[in-house]
Coordinates of C-alpha atoms and ligand atoms in Angstrom, one line a residue:
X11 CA 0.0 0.0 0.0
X12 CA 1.0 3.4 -0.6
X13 CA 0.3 6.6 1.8
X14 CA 0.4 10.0 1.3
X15 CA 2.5 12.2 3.5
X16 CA 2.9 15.8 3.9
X17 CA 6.3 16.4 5.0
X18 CA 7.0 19.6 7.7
X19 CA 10.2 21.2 6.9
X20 CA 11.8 24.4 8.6
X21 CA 15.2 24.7 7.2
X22 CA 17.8 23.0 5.7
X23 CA 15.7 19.9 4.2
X24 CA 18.5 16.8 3.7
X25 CA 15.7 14.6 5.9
X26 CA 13.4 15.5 3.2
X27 CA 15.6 15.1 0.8
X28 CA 16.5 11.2 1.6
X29 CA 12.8 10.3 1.5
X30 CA 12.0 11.8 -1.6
X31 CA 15.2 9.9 -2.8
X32 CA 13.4 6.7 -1.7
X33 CA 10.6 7.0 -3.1
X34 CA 11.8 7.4 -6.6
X35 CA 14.6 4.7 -5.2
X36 CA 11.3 2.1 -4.7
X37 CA 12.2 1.9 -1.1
X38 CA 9.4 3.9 0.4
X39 CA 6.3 2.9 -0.8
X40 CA 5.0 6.8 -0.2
X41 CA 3.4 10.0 -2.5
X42 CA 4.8 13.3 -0.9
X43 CA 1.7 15.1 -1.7
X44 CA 2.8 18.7 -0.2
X45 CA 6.1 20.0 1.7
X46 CA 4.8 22.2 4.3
X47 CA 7.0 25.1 5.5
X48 CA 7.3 27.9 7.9
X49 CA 9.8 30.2 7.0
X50 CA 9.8 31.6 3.4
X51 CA 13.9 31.0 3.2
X52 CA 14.2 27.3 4.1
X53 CA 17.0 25.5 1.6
X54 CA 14.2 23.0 2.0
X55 CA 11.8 24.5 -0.1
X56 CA 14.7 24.6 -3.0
X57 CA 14.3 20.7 -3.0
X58 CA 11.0 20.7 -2.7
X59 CA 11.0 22.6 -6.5
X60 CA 13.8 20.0 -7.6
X61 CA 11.5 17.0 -6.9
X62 CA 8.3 19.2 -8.0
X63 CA 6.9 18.5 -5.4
X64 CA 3.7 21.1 -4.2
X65 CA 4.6 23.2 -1.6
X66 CA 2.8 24.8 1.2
X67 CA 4.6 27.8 3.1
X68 CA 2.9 30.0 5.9
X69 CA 5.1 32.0 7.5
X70 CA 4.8 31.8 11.6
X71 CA 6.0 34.9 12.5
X72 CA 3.7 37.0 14.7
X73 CA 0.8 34.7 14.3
X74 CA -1.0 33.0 16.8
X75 CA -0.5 29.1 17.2
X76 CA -4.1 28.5 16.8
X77 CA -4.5 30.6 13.6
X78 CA -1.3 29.5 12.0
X79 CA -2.2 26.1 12.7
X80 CA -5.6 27.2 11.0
X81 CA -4.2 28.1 8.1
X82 CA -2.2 24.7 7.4
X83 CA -5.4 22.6 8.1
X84 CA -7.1 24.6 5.6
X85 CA -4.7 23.9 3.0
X86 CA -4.4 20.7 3.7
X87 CA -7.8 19.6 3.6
X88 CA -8.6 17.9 0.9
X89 CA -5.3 16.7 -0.2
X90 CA -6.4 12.9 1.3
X91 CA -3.4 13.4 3.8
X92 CA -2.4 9.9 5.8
X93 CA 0.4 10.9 7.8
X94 CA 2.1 14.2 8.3
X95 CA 5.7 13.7 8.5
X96 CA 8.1 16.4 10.2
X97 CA 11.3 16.6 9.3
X98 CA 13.4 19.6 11.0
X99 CA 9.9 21.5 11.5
X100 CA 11.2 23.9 14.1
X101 CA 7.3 23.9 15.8
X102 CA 5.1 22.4 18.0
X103 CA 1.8 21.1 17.2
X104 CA -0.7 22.0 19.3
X105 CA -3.8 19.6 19.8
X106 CA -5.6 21.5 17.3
X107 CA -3.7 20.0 14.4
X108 CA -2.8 16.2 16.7
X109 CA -6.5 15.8 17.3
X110 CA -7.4 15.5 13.4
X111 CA -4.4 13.1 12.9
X112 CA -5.5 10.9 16.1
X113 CA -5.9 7.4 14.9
X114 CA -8.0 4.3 16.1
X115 CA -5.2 2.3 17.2
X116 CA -4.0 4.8 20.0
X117 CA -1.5 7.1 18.3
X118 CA -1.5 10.2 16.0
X119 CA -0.6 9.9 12.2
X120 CA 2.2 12.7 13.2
X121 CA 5.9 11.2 13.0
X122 CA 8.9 12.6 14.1
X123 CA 12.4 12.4 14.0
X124 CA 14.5 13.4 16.6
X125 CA 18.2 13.1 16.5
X126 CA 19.1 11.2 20.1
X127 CA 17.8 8.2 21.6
X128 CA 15.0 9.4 23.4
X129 CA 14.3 10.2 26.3
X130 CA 17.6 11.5 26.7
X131 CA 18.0 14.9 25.0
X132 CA 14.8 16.2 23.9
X133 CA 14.9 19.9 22.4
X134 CA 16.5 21.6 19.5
X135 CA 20.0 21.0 20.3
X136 CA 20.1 17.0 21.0
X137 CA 23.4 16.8 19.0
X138 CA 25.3 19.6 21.2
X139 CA 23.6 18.4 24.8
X140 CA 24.7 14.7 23.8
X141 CA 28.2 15.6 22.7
X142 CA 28.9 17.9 25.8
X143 CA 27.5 15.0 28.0
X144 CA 29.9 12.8 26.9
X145 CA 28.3 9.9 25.5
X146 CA 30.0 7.0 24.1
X147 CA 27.1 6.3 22.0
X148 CA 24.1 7.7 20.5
X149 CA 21.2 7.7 17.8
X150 CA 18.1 8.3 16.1
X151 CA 14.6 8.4 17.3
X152 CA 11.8 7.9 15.1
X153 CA 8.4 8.5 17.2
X154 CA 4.6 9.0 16.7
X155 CA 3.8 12.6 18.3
X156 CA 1.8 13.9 21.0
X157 CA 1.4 16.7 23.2
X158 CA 5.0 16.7 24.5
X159 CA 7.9 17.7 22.9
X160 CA 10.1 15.3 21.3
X161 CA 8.0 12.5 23.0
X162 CA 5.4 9.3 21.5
X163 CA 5.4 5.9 21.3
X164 CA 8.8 4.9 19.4
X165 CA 8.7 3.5 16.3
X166 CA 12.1 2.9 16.0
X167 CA 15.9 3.8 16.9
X168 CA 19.3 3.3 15.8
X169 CA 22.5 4.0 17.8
X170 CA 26.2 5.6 16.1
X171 CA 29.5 5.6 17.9
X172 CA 31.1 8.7 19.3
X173 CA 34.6 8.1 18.6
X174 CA 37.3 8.9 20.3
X175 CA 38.8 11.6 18.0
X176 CA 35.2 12.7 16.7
X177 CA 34.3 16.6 16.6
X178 CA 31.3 17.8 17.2
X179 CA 31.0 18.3 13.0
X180 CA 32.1 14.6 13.2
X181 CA 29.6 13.4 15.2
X182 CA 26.5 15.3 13.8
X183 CA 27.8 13.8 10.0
X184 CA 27.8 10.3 11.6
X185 CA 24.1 11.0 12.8
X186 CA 22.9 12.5 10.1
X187 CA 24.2 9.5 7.9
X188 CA 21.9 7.6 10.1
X189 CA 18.6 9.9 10.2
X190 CA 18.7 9.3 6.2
X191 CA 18.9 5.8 6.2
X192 CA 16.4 5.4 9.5
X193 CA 13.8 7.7 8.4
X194 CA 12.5 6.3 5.2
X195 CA 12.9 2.5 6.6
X196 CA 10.3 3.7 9.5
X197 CA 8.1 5.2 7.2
X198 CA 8.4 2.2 4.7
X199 CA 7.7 0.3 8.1
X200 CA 4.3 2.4 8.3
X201 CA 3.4 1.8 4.9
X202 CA 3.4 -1.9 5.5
X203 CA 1.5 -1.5 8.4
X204 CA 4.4 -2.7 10.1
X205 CA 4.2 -0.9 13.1
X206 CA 5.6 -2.6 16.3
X207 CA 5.1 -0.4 19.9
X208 CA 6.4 -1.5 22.8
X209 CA 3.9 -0.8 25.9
X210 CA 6.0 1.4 28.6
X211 CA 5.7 0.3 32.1
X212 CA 5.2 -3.4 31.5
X213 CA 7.7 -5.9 32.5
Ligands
GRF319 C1 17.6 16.9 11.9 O1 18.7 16.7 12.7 C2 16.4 16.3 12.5 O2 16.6 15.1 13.3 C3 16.0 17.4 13.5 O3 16.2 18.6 12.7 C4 17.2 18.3 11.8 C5 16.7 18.7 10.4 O4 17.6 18.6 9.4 N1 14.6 17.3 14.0 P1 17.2 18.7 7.9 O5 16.4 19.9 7.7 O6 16.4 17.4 7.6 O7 18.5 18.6 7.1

């Protein structure tokens, strides 16, 4: 089966970029029906063009949540939207947008990827807080979305070495390497219907 995302960009759009690459690659089984952006500059909308691919910008600046949120519902409607995909989409989405997303089996059709292995660093700079921390090793979360930031039932993760030697340039390379690779599998994953959550709590 195929689905029909809508991908939420902010900036510089190499996330975006590796799963429009696999769908014309045949490994994501996926029609990117809009690229939906909040600032007018993002190098992501530049790919979006590349690929053709329809894109969607509202600017956030000195709008309210609720009406920007508003705004992107409206043009989204219609469109036959499964999952909505975010992809270095610098917002949060309030219930407002989550609540029309919110599917029968318990989760929202909102994914996210997040580069650490949550829970450990949430927020914007995961790369920088897990570098400083020390870690030996990292990764890449992939994760339904709900109210909380950079939080959701996992869908799935993949670690990368710090090595000894690495920079913090060094380390955020070996990361991204993985976010391209991981992102795509876990929406392929969805597109099966493949989806595997582990209950929290449960022995
Ligand atoms: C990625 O590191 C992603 O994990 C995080 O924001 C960054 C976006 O990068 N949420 P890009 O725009 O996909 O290149």
């Amino acid at each position: 089966m195929s689905i029909n995302l809508a991908v939420f960009v902010s900036g510089r759009g190499s996330n975006l970029e590796a799963i429009l690459n696999a769908t014309r690659e045949g490994k994501l089984s996926a029609n990117i029906v809009a690229v939906v952006c909040n600032e007018p500059e993002a190098g992501a909308l530049a790919i979006a063009k590349k690929y053709d691919v329809k894109t969607i910008v509202i600017p956030s600046v000195a709008v309210s949540r609720k009406i920007h949120e508003s705004k992107v519902l409206e043009h989204l409607s219609g469109l036959s939207i499964d999952y909505l995909v975010l992809a270095g989409y610098m917002r949060i989405l309030s219930p407002h947008i989550l609540n029309q997303f919110s599917d029968a089996r318990g989760f929202n059709r909102v994914i996210n990827i997040h580069p650490s292995l949550l829970p450990a660093f949430p927020g914007r700079t995961a790369y920088e807080d897990a570098f400083n921390y020390g870690v030996k090793v990292s990764g890449v979360t992939v994760h339904f979305v709900d109210e909380k930031v950079d939080h959701g039932p996992i869908l799935a993760q993949e670690s990368f070495r710090r090595l000894p030697a690495d920079s913090l340039a060094d380390f955020k390379a070996r990361g991204l390497q993985v976010e391209h690779e991981l992102y795509p599998w876990a929406l392929e994953q969805v597109a099966k219907n493949n989806i595997v959550i582990h209950a929290r709590g449960e022995q």
